[in-house]
Coordinates of C-alpha atoms in Angstrom, one line a residue:
M1 CA 112.9 -5.7 87.0
R2 CA 114.7 -2.7 88.5
L3 CA 118.4 -2.1 88.6
R4 CA 118.2 -1.8 92.3
A5 CA 117.1 -5.5 92.5
L6 CA 120.4 -6.6 91.0
L7 CA 122.4 -5.2 93.9
D8 CA 120.2 -7.1 96.4
T9 CA 121.3 -10.5 94.9
D10 CA 124.7 -11.3 96.3
A11 CA 125.3 -14.3 94.0
L12 CA 125.5 -11.9 91.0
G13 CA 128.7 -10.3 92.4
L14 CA 127.8 -6.8 91.3
R15 CA 129.3 -3.6 92.8
L16 CA 127.9 -0.2 91.9
L17 CA 130.5 2.3 90.6
G18 CA 128.2 5.1 89.6
G19 CA 124.6 6.1 88.9
E20 CA 123.0 5.7 92.3
D21 CA 120.2 8.1 91.4
E22 CA 119.3 6.0 88.3
L23 CA 118.7 2.7 90.1
D24 CA 115.0 2.8 89.5
R25 CA 115.5 2.2 85.8
T26 CA 113.7 -0.8 84.4
V27 CA 115.8 -3.7 82.9
R28 CA 114.0 -5.3 80.0
G29 CA 116.7 -7.6 78.8
V30 CA 120.4 -8.4 78.9
M31 CA 123.2 -8.4 76.2
T32 CA 126.8 -9.4 76.3
T33 CA 129.2 -7.6 73.9
D34 CA 132.8 -6.6 73.3
L35 CA 132.0 -4.8 70.0
R36 CA 133.2 -1.2 69.8
D37 CA 129.8 -0.3 68.3
P38 CA 127.0 -2.7 69.4
S39 CA 124.2 -0.2 68.5
R40 CA 122.6 -2.4 65.9
Y41 CA 121.9 -5.0 68.5
L42 CA 120.4 -2.7 71.1
A43 CA 116.7 -1.9 71.5
G44 CA 116.8 0.0 74.8
G45 CA 116.4 -1.1 78.4
E46 CA 119.2 -3.7 78.3
L47 CA 121.8 -4.5 81.0
V48 CA 124.9 -4.6 78.8
L49 CA 127.7 -7.0 80.0
T50 CA 131.2 -6.5 78.7
G51 CA 134.6 -7.9 79.3
L52 CA 136.2 -4.6 78.0
A53 CA 138.0 -6.4 75.1
W54 CA 136.9 -3.4 72.9
R55 CA 139.0 -1.0 75.0
H56 CA 142.6 -0.6 73.8
D57 CA 143.2 2.8 75.4
A58 CA 141.2 5.6 77.1
S59 CA 140.2 7.1 73.8
D60 CA 138.0 4.2 73.0
T61 CA 135.8 4.7 76.1
E62 CA 133.8 7.9 75.3
P63 CA 132.4 6.6 71.9
F64 CA 131.4 3.3 73.4
V65 CA 129.6 4.8 76.4
R66 CA 127.9 7.5 74.2
I67 CA 126.5 4.7 71.9
L68 CA 125.0 2.9 74.9
A69 CA 123.5 6.0 76.3
S70 CA 122.0 7.1 73.0
A71 CA 120.5 3.6 72.6
G72 CA 118.7 3.9 75.9
V73 CA 120.3 1.0 77.7
A74 CA 119.5 0.6 81.4
A75 CA 123.1 0.1 82.6
L76 CA 126.6 -1.1 81.9
A77 CA 128.2 -4.0 83.8
A78 CA 132.0 -4.4 83.2
G79 CA 133.9 -7.5 84.2
E80 CA 137.0 -7.3 86.3
A81 CA 138.6 -10.5 84.9
E82 CA 140.5 -8.8 82.1
L83 CA 141.8 -5.5 83.6
G84 CA 141.2 -5.9 87.3
D85 CA 139.8 -2.6 88.7
I86 CA 137.5 -0.8 86.2
P87 CA 139.5 2.1 84.6
D88 CA 138.7 5.6 85.8
D89 CA 137.9 6.8 82.2
I90 CA 135.0 4.4 82.0
V91 CA 133.7 5.5 85.4
E92 CA 133.9 9.2 84.3
A93 CA 132.3 8.6 80.9
C94 CA 129.4 6.8 82.4
A95 CA 128.9 9.6 84.9
R96 CA 128.9 12.2 82.1
H97 CA 126.2 10.3 80.2
R98 CA 124.2 9.4 83.4
L99 CA 124.7 5.7 82.7
P100 CA 124.7 3.4 85.8
L101 CA 127.9 1.4 86.0
F102 CA 128.5 -1.9 87.8
A103 CA 131.7 -3.9 88.3
V104 CA 131.3 -7.7 87.9
N105 CA 133.5 -9.8 90.2
E106 CA 135.9 -12.0 88.3
S107 CA 134.5 -15.0 90.1
V108 CA 131.0 -14.6 88.5
A109 CA 130.3 -15.7 85.0
F110 CA 128.3 -13.4 82.7
A111 CA 126.1 -16.5 82.0
T112 CA 125.0 -16.4 85.6
I113 CA 123.9 -12.8 85.4
T114 CA 122.2 -13.4 82.1
E115 CA 120.2 -16.3 83.3
H116 CA 119.1 -14.4 86.4
V117 CA 117.9 -11.3 84.5
V118 CA 116.1 -13.4 81.8
R119 CA 114.3 -15.4 84.5
Q120 CA 113.2 -12.4 86.5
V121 CA 112.1 -10.3 83.5
S122 CA 110.2 -13.2 82.0
G123 CA 108.5 -14.0 85.3
E124 CA 107.3 -10.5 86.0
R125 CA 106.0 -10.0 82.4
A126 CA 104.1 -13.3 82.5
G127 CA 102.1 -12.3 85.6
D128 CA 99.9 -9.7 84.0
L129 CA 100.6 -10.2 80.3
A130 CA 97.0 -11.0 79.4
A131 CA 95.8 -7.8 81.0
V132 CA 98.4 -5.7 79.3
V133 CA 97.6 -7.1 75.9
D134 CA 93.9 -6.5 76.5
R135 CA 94.4 -2.9 77.5
H136 CA 96.6 -2.2 74.5
R137 CA 94.0 -3.7 72.2
R138 CA 91.3 -1.5 73.7
L139 CA 93.5 1.6 73.5
M140 CA 94.3 0.8 69.9
T141 CA 90.7 0.4 68.9
S142 CA 89.8 3.6 70.7
G143 CA 92.7 5.6 69.4
P144 CA 92.7 8.7 67.1
A145 CA 89.8 7.5 64.9
G146 CA 87.7 7.0 68.0
G147 CA 88.1 10.4 69.7
G148 CA 91.7 11.2 70.0
P149 CA 93.8 11.7 73.1
D150 CA 90.8 12.4 75.3
V151 CA 89.4 8.9 74.8
V152 CA 92.8 7.3 75.5
L153 CA 93.1 9.3 78.7
D154 CA 89.6 8.4 79.7
L155 CA 90.6 4.7 79.6
L156 CA 93.5 5.5 81.9
G157 CA 91.0 6.9 84.3
T158 CA 88.4 4.1 84.2
D159 CA 90.9 1.2 84.0
L160 CA 93.7 2.4 86.2
D161 CA 92.2 5.3 88.2
L162 CA 94.8 7.7 86.8
R163 CA 94.3 11.4 86.3
A164 CA 96.3 12.4 83.2
W165 CA 96.8 15.4 80.9
V166 CA 98.6 16.0 77.6
L167 CA 100.6 19.3 77.7
S168 CA 102.3 21.3 75.1
P169 CA 106.0 22.3 75.6
A170 CA 104.7 25.7 76.6
G171 CA 102.4 24.3 79.2
R172 CA 99.0 24.5 77.5
V173 CA 96.6 21.6 78.1
I174 CA 96.0 19.7 74.9
A175 CA 93.8 17.0 76.3
G176 CA 92.7 15.6 79.7
S177 CA 90.7 12.6 81.0
A178 CA 87.2 12.9 82.3
A179 CA 88.6 11.5 85.6
A180 CA 91.0 14.5 85.8
G181 CA 88.0 16.7 86.6
T182 CA 88.9 20.4 86.7
A183 CA 91.7 21.7 84.5
L184 CA 95.1 22.1 85.9
P185 CA 95.9 25.7 86.9
G186 CA 98.0 27.6 84.4
P187 CA 101.1 28.1 86.7
L188 CA 101.1 24.3 87.5
C189 CA 101.0 23.4 83.8
A190 CA 103.9 25.8 83.1
R191 CA 105.8 24.3 86.1
L192 CA 105.3 20.7 84.8
A193 CA 106.2 21.6 81.2
G194 CA 109.3 23.4 82.4
E195 CA 110.4 20.5 84.7
H196 CA 110.0 18.1 81.7
L197 CA 112.0 20.3 79.3
A198 CA 114.8 20.8 81.9
A199 CA 114.9 17.0 82.5
V200 CA 115.1 16.3 78.8
R201 CA 117.9 18.8 78.2
T202 CA 120.0 17.3 81.0
G203 CA 119.7 13.8 79.5
R204 CA 117.5 12.3 82.2
R205 CA 115.3 9.4 81.0
G206 CA 111.6 9.5 81.4
P207 CA 109.3 9.3 83.2
H208 CA 110.4 12.3 85.2
R209 CA 108.9 12.8 88.6
V210 CA 107.9 16.2 90.1
T211 CA 106.3 16.9 93.4
V212 CA 104.2 20.1 93.7
D213 CA 102.3 20.9 96.9
S214 CA 102.8 17.3 98.2
V215 CA 101.3 15.8 94.9
T216 CA 103.7 13.8 92.7
Y217 CA 103.3 13.9 88.9
S218 CA 105.1 11.6 86.5
L219 CA 106.0 13.1 83.1
F220 CA 106.2 10.8 80.0
P221 CA 107.7 12.3 76.8
I222 CA 105.6 11.9 73.7
R223 CA 107.9 11.2 70.8
T224 CA 106.5 11.8 67.4
S225 CA 107.4 9.7 64.4
G226 CA 107.5 12.8 62.1
R227 CA 110.2 15.5 61.8
G228 CA 112.4 15.8 64.8
A229 CA 111.5 12.4 66.1
A230 CA 113.9 11.0 68.7
G231 CA 114.9 8.0 66.6
A232 CA 115.9 10.3 63.7
S233 CA 117.3 13.2 65.6
R234 CA 121.0 13.3 66.5
D235 CA 120.5 16.2 68.9
V236 CA 117.8 16.6 71.5
R237 CA 117.7 20.3 70.7
E238 CA 116.0 19.5 67.4
S239 CA 112.8 18.3 69.1
V240 CA 112.8 19.4 72.7
L241 CA 110.8 22.5 72.1
S242 CA 108.1 20.8 70.0
D243 CA 107.3 17.5 71.8
W244 CA 104.2 17.1 73.9
V245 CA 104.3 15.5 77.4
L246 CA 101.9 13.2 79.2
A247 CA 101.5 14.3 82.8
V248 CA 100.1 11.6 85.2
E249 CA 99.1 12.4 88.8
A250 CA 101.0 9.4 90.3
D251 CA 104.5 8.4 91.3
A252 CA 105.7 6.0 88.6
G253 CA 108.8 5.1 90.6
D254 CA 106.8 2.5 92.4
W255 CA 105.0 1.0 89.3
P256 CA 105.5 -2.5 88.0
E257 CA 106.9 -2.9 84.5
E258 CA 103.5 -3.8 83.1
R259 CA 102.1 -0.4 84.0
L260 CA 105.1 1.4 82.7
D261 CA 104.8 -0.5 79.4
L262 CA 101.1 0.5 79.2
L263 CA 101.9 4.1 79.7
Q264 CA 104.6 4.0 77.0
G265 CA 101.9 2.5 74.7
V266 CA 99.6 5.4 75.6
T267 CA 102.3 7.9 74.6
Q268 CA 102.8 6.1 71.3
L269 CA 99.0 6.4 70.6
I270 CA 99.0 10.1 71.4
A271 CA 102.1 10.5 69.2
V272 CA 100.1 9.1 66.3
E273 CA 97.4 11.6 66.9
R274 CA 100.0 14.4 67.1
D275 CA 101.4 13.3 63.7
R276 CA 97.9 13.3 62.2
R277 CA 97.2 16.8 63.4
D278 CA 100.6 18.1 62.2
A279 CA 99.7 16.7 58.8
S280 CA 96.4 18.6 58.9
R281 CA 98.4 21.8 59.2
T282 CA 100.0 21.2 55.8
V283 CA 97.4 23.3 53.9
R284 CA 97.8 26.3 56.3
R285 CA 101.6 26.1 56.2
R286 CA 101.6 25.9 52.4
L287 CA 99.3 29.0 52.2
A288 CA 101.7 30.9 54.5
Q289 CA 104.7 29.8 52.5
E290 CA 103.1 30.9 49.2
V291 CA 102.2 34.3 50.6
L292 CA 105.6 34.7 52.0
E293 CA 107.3 33.9 48.7
L294 CA 105.1 36.4 46.9
V295 CA 105.9 39.1 49.4
Q296 CA 109.7 38.5 49.4
T297 CA 110.0 38.3 45.6
G298 CA 108.2 41.6 45.2
A299 CA 105.0 40.3 43.5
A300 CA 102.3 42.7 42.5
P301 CA 99.8 43.6 45.4
A302 CA 97.0 42.2 43.3
E303 CA 98.6 38.8 43.1
I304 CA 99.2 38.8 46.9
A305 CA 95.7 40.0 47.5
A306 CA 94.3 37.0 45.5
R307 CA 96.3 34.6 47.6
L308 CA 95.1 36.3 50.8
R309 CA 91.5 35.8 49.6
V310 CA 92.2 32.1 49.4
A311 CA 93.8 32.0 52.8
A312 CA 91.1 33.9 54.7
P313 CA 88.3 31.3 54.5
V314 CA 90.7 28.6 55.5
L315 CA 92.0 30.4 58.6
L316 CA 88.7 32.1 59.6
P317 CA 85.8 30.0 58.3
G318 CA 82.6 32.0 57.7
L319 CA 84.3 35.4 57.8
G320 CA 82.5 37.8 55.5
A321 CA 84.9 40.7 55.1
A322 CA 88.6 40.5 54.6
P323 CA 90.5 40.5 57.9
H324 CA 93.4 42.5 59.1
W325 CA 96.7 40.7 59.1
Q326 CA 99.6 40.7 61.4
V327 CA 103.1 39.2 60.8
V328 CA 105.0 37.5 63.6
V329 CA 108.6 36.4 63.1
A330 CA 110.4 34.0 65.5
R331 CA 113.9 32.6 65.5
V332 CA 115.4 29.8 67.7
E333 CA 119.2 29.9 67.8
W334 CA 121.6 27.6 69.5
E335 CA 125.2 28.4 70.4
G336 CA 127.5 27.1 67.7
G337 CA 124.8 27.5 65.0
E338 CA 124.9 23.8 63.9
I339 CA 121.2 23.1 64.7
D340 CA 118.5 24.0 62.1
G341 CA 116.1 26.1 64.2
G342 CA 113.5 26.7 61.5
P343 CA 111.3 23.7 61.9
V344 CA 111.4 24.0 65.7
A345 CA 110.6 27.7 65.5
Q346 CA 107.6 26.9 63.2
S347 CA 106.1 24.4 65.7
L348 CA 106.8 26.6 68.6
L349 CA 105.3 29.7 67.0
E350 CA 102.1 27.7 66.2
E351 CA 101.9 27.0 69.9
I352 CA 102.8 30.4 71.2
L353 CA 100.1 32.1 69.1
V354 CA 97.3 30.1 70.7
D355 CA 95.5 31.7 73.6
P356 CA 97.1 30.1 76.7
L357 CA 93.8 29.7 78.4
S358 CA 92.3 27.6 75.5
A359 CA 92.3 23.8 75.8
G360 CA 92.6 21.4 72.9
P361 CA 94.4 21.7 69.6
E362 CA 91.7 23.4 67.6
P363 CA 92.7 27.1 68.2
S364 CA 96.0 26.5 66.4
D365 CA 94.1 25.4 63.3
R366 CA 93.6 29.2 62.5
I367 CA 97.3 30.0 62.4
A368 CA 99.5 29.8 59.3
V369 CA 103.2 29.5 59.9
A370 CA 106.0 29.1 57.3
H371 CA 109.7 28.7 57.9
T372 CA 112.7 29.7 55.9
G373 CA 116.2 28.9 57.2
D374 CA 116.3 29.5 61.0
E375 CA 113.3 31.8 60.8
A376 CA 109.6 31.1 61.3
I377 CA 107.0 33.6 60.0
A378 CA 103.4 33.6 61.0
L379 CA 100.5 35.1 59.1
V380 CA 97.9 35.9 61.7
P381 CA 94.3 36.9 60.6
L382 CA 92.5 39.4 62.8
P383 CA 88.8 39.8 62.2
A384 CA 88.0 43.4 61.1
V385 CA 86.2 45.4 63.8
S386 CA 83.5 47.8 62.7
G387 CA 84.9 51.4 62.8
D388 CA 88.4 50.1 63.3
H389 CA 90.7 51.2 60.4
D390 CA 94.1 50.2 61.6
G391 CA 93.4 47.2 63.8
A392 CA 95.7 48.6 66.5
D393 CA 93.4 47.8 69.4
T394 CA 92.7 44.2 68.3
G395 CA 96.2 43.0 67.5
L396 CA 98.7 40.8 69.2
I397 CA 101.0 42.4 71.8
A398 CA 104.6 41.0 71.9
D399 CA 105.1 40.8 75.6
A400 CA 101.7 39.2 76.2
L401 CA 102.5 36.4 73.8
L402 CA 105.4 35.2 76.0
A403 CA 103.9 36.0 79.4
S404 CA 102.6 32.5 80.2
V405 CA 105.3 30.5 78.3
H406 CA 108.5 32.3 79.3
D407 CA 109.5 30.0 82.1
P408 CA 109.0 26.6 80.5
L409 CA 110.6 27.7 77.3
A410 CA 113.6 29.1 79.1
A411 CA 114.0 25.7 80.8
G412 CA 114.0 24.0 77.4
L413 CA 116.6 26.5 76.0
D414 CA 118.8 25.6 79.0
G415 CA 121.6 28.1 78.8
D416 CA 122.7 27.6 75.2
G417 CA 119.7 28.6 73.1
R418 CA 117.6 31.7 72.5
L419 CA 114.1 32.4 71.3
T420 CA 113.5 35.9 69.9
L421 CA 110.2 37.1 68.5
G422 CA 109.0 40.2 66.7
V423 CA 105.4 41.4 66.0
S424 CA 104.3 43.8 63.3
A425 CA 101.4 46.3 63.4
S426 CA 98.2 45.0 61.8
V427 CA 97.6 45.8 58.1
H428 CA 94.4 45.5 56.1
S429 CA 95.7 45.1 52.5
A430 CA 98.2 43.3 50.4
E431 CA 100.2 46.5 49.9
G432 CA 101.0 46.7 53.6
L433 CA 102.1 43.1 54.0
R434 CA 105.7 43.7 52.8
G435 CA 106.1 46.5 55.3
A436 CA 104.6 44.3 58.0
L437 CA 107.1 41.5 57.3
E438 CA 110.1 43.9 57.4
E439 CA 108.7 45.5 60.5
A440 CA 108.3 42.2 62.3
R441 CA 111.9 41.2 61.4
H442 CA 113.2 44.5 62.7
A443 CA 111.3 44.1 65.9
R444 CA 112.8 40.6 66.3
R445 CA 116.3 42.2 66.0
V446 CA 115.4 44.6 68.7
A447 CA 114.4 41.6 70.9
A448 CA 117.7 39.9 70.0
A449 CA 119.7 42.8 71.4
R450 CA 118.1 42.3 74.8
P451 CA 119.5 40.0 77.5
G452 CA 117.6 36.8 78.3
R453 CA 116.8 33.5 76.7
V454 CA 113.3 34.4 75.7
C455 CA 112.6 37.9 74.4
A456 CA 110.0 39.7 72.3
A457 CA 109.5 43.1 70.8
G458 CA 106.6 44.8 69.0
H459 CA 106.3 47.4 66.3
Q460 CA 105.7 50.1 68.9
E461 CA 109.4 49.8 69.9
L462 CA 110.8 50.5 66.5
A463 CA 112.4 53.8 65.5
S464 CA 110.8 56.0 62.8
H465 CA 113.5 55.2 60.2
V466 CA 112.8 51.5 60.6
L467 CA 109.1 52.1 60.1
L468 CA 109.7 54.1 56.9
L469 CA 112.3 51.7 55.4
P470 CA 109.9 49.6 53.3
F471 CA 108.6 52.8 51.6
V472 CA 111.9 54.3 50.6
P473 CA 111.8 55.1 46.8
D474 CA 113.7 52.6 44.6
D475 CA 116.1 55.2 43.2
V476 CA 117.1 56.3 46.7
R477 CA 117.6 52.7 47.7
R478 CA 119.8 52.0 44.8
A479 CA 122.0 55.0 45.3
F480 CA 122.4 54.4 49.0
T481 CA 123.2 50.7 48.7
A482 CA 125.6 51.1 45.7
R483 CA 127.7 53.6 47.6
L484 CA 128.3 51.1 50.5
L485 CA 128.0 47.7 49.0
D486 CA 129.3 47.9 45.4
P487 CA 132.9 48.0 46.5
L488 CA 132.4 44.8 48.5
R489 CA 130.5 43.1 45.6
E490 CA 133.2 43.9 43.1
Y491 CA 135.9 42.6 45.5
D492 CA 133.9 39.4 46.1
S493 CA 133.5 38.9 42.4
R494 CA 137.3 39.2 41.8
H495 CA 138.5 37.3 44.9
R496 CA 135.6 35.2 46.1
A497 CA 136.2 36.7 49.5
E498 CA 132.6 36.5 50.7
L499 CA 132.7 39.9 52.3
I500 CA 129.0 40.5 51.8
P501 CA 127.9 37.3 53.6
T502 CA 130.5 38.1 56.3
L503 CA 129.0 41.6 56.8
E504 CA 125.5 40.2 57.0
A505 CA 126.5 37.6 59.6
F506 CA 128.5 40.1 61.6
L507 CA 125.6 42.5 61.9
D508 CA 123.1 39.6 62.5
C509 CA 125.3 38.5 65.5
D510 CA 125.2 42.0 66.9
G511 CA 128.9 42.5 66.3
S512 CA 129.9 39.5 68.4
W513 CA 133.2 38.1 67.1
T514 CA 132.8 34.6 68.7
R515 CA 129.2 34.1 67.6
C516 CA 129.8 35.3 64.1
A517 CA 133.0 33.2 63.7
A518 CA 131.1 30.1 64.9
R519 CA 128.2 30.7 62.5
L520 CA 130.6 31.1 59.6
H521 CA 132.8 28.3 60.7
L522 CA 135.8 30.6 60.7
H523 CA 138.7 31.3 63.0
V524 CA 138.2 34.6 64.8
N525 CA 141.4 36.0 63.2
T526 CA 140.1 35.2 59.7
L527 CA 136.9 37.0 60.6
R528 CA 138.8 40.0 61.9
Y529 CA 140.8 40.1 58.6
R530 CA 137.6 40.1 56.5
V531 CA 136.0 42.9 58.6
G532 CA 139.2 44.9 58.3
R533 CA 139.0 44.5 54.5
I534 CA 135.4 45.7 54.5
E535 CA 136.4 48.8 56.5
Q536 CA 139.3 49.5 54.2
L537 CA 137.2 49.2 51.0
T538 CA 134.3 51.4 52.3
G539 CA 136.1 53.8 54.6
R540 CA 133.7 52.9 57.3
D541 CA 134.4 51.7 60.9
L542 CA 132.2 48.7 62.1
S543 CA 132.9 49.6 65.7
R544 CA 130.9 52.8 65.3
L545 CA 127.1 52.6 65.7
E546 CA 126.5 55.0 62.9
D547 CA 128.4 52.9 60.4
K548 CA 126.8 49.7 61.6
L549 CA 123.4 51.3 61.1
D550 CA 124.3 52.4 57.5
F551 CA 125.5 49.0 56.6
F552 CA 122.4 47.5 58.2
L553 CA 120.0 49.7 56.2
A554 CA 122.0 49.2 53.0
L555 CA 121.7 45.4 53.3
R556 CA 118.0 45.6 54.1
M557 CA 117.3 47.9 51.1
S558 CA 119.4 45.9 48.6

């Protein structure tokens, strides 16, 4: 039953205090509690009744309401018998968490409301229970082993006459039903993906409804059971940029509960397929990780070349000659720095590197992406072209990678996150891979210096000294870095002052005091003291571009 129906029953004595826009939520049960933390007894979709005995003062309200919202309850109904009018702090907390709030008249017993809700929910479910069970059985037997998402979506078309598509967070079509006919236009896919990401970031519960050119689409999130799954994630930012979405050409606001339950079952089946395909990427991810570790630890070119020979047949089956390679580096960062962006950047980069016009998941099977810390690094094979010695004409272009995905990803980043991406030139040997990695990282730093939530830069935009950096002789590197960094290392050794990590973070944050202090979990005054000590020990001024550049180069060459 819908929350709206509760207000239509005068005998329940309910008065709406907030959440008018959420009255189409479905009530799947009812629970009475006065526990401060009732989360263990919540499964989602409940109408929670409370006499407010858990509230001793206003400070108790926010944790209680946050627990209910996180558990996905439908609404909170607070009794007026104990305190009279419902306190303002409860009304305000429910508004912040988009949780509908009802006041229960003191003359109405909670048992009356409970009995009414149970009777209504049971009656509605009984009407079409056999059909729902049958459909679920058919979907389960025709799931991943029987053809994947396309088969599941075909059943939606034949059984329920619904046109449906599975979209990536960047708006690429992963699957579509035969009934869907022609593919959705690219701009429409991007619009739907962006609307979904924006709705998730603002805490709205699915399905989200969007009307485009007089056609209404309902968007159902597909929650995976693997890393970043909603049940395990404490912050939506850990998964929002990697989850798929089921787009249905229909207005789910008018659907009975049975149909909503069926669509939720469909998303669970597609999530299983998503997990299976993520697992299949393990080999490619491991190859990328092994190559990356060899490059970063200074392994011999012959050892790296041997690993590349293993990777090439996996990434480009049937390829005769060794391909060119490009390196792409991406970083997802959130304000405050408390969210681990590496896994999200890895999934996102695997998606971005797929041709936006291609449908299905298979093109991403030729991309190997590793992640380390907040950084994702892609090893992209480019088939060698006859007569092409540098691969410049066949490589990836930074701006083109983000052209079709900029808008939806910006919606997912929602004002407090950034995606920056750097692309190297192509190389055709193991000897060039180290330089390509540093080149891609420098390009990403160029992108990070630009305004905007989604930015990219390519090797063409790098200055000559950055291009030459990987090839500076070792004795020159040692002399240059010793002059700048040895005083800091010696001071750190004696005082454990962490000046070197502070310097790295300060430059990585582009000299931003607030961002750097947040990343290091320091007070800004403490950060200023450390930077002042760095300047005193080295005789340099970190407000000058030239000195920043010298420190930057010294750290990169050390």
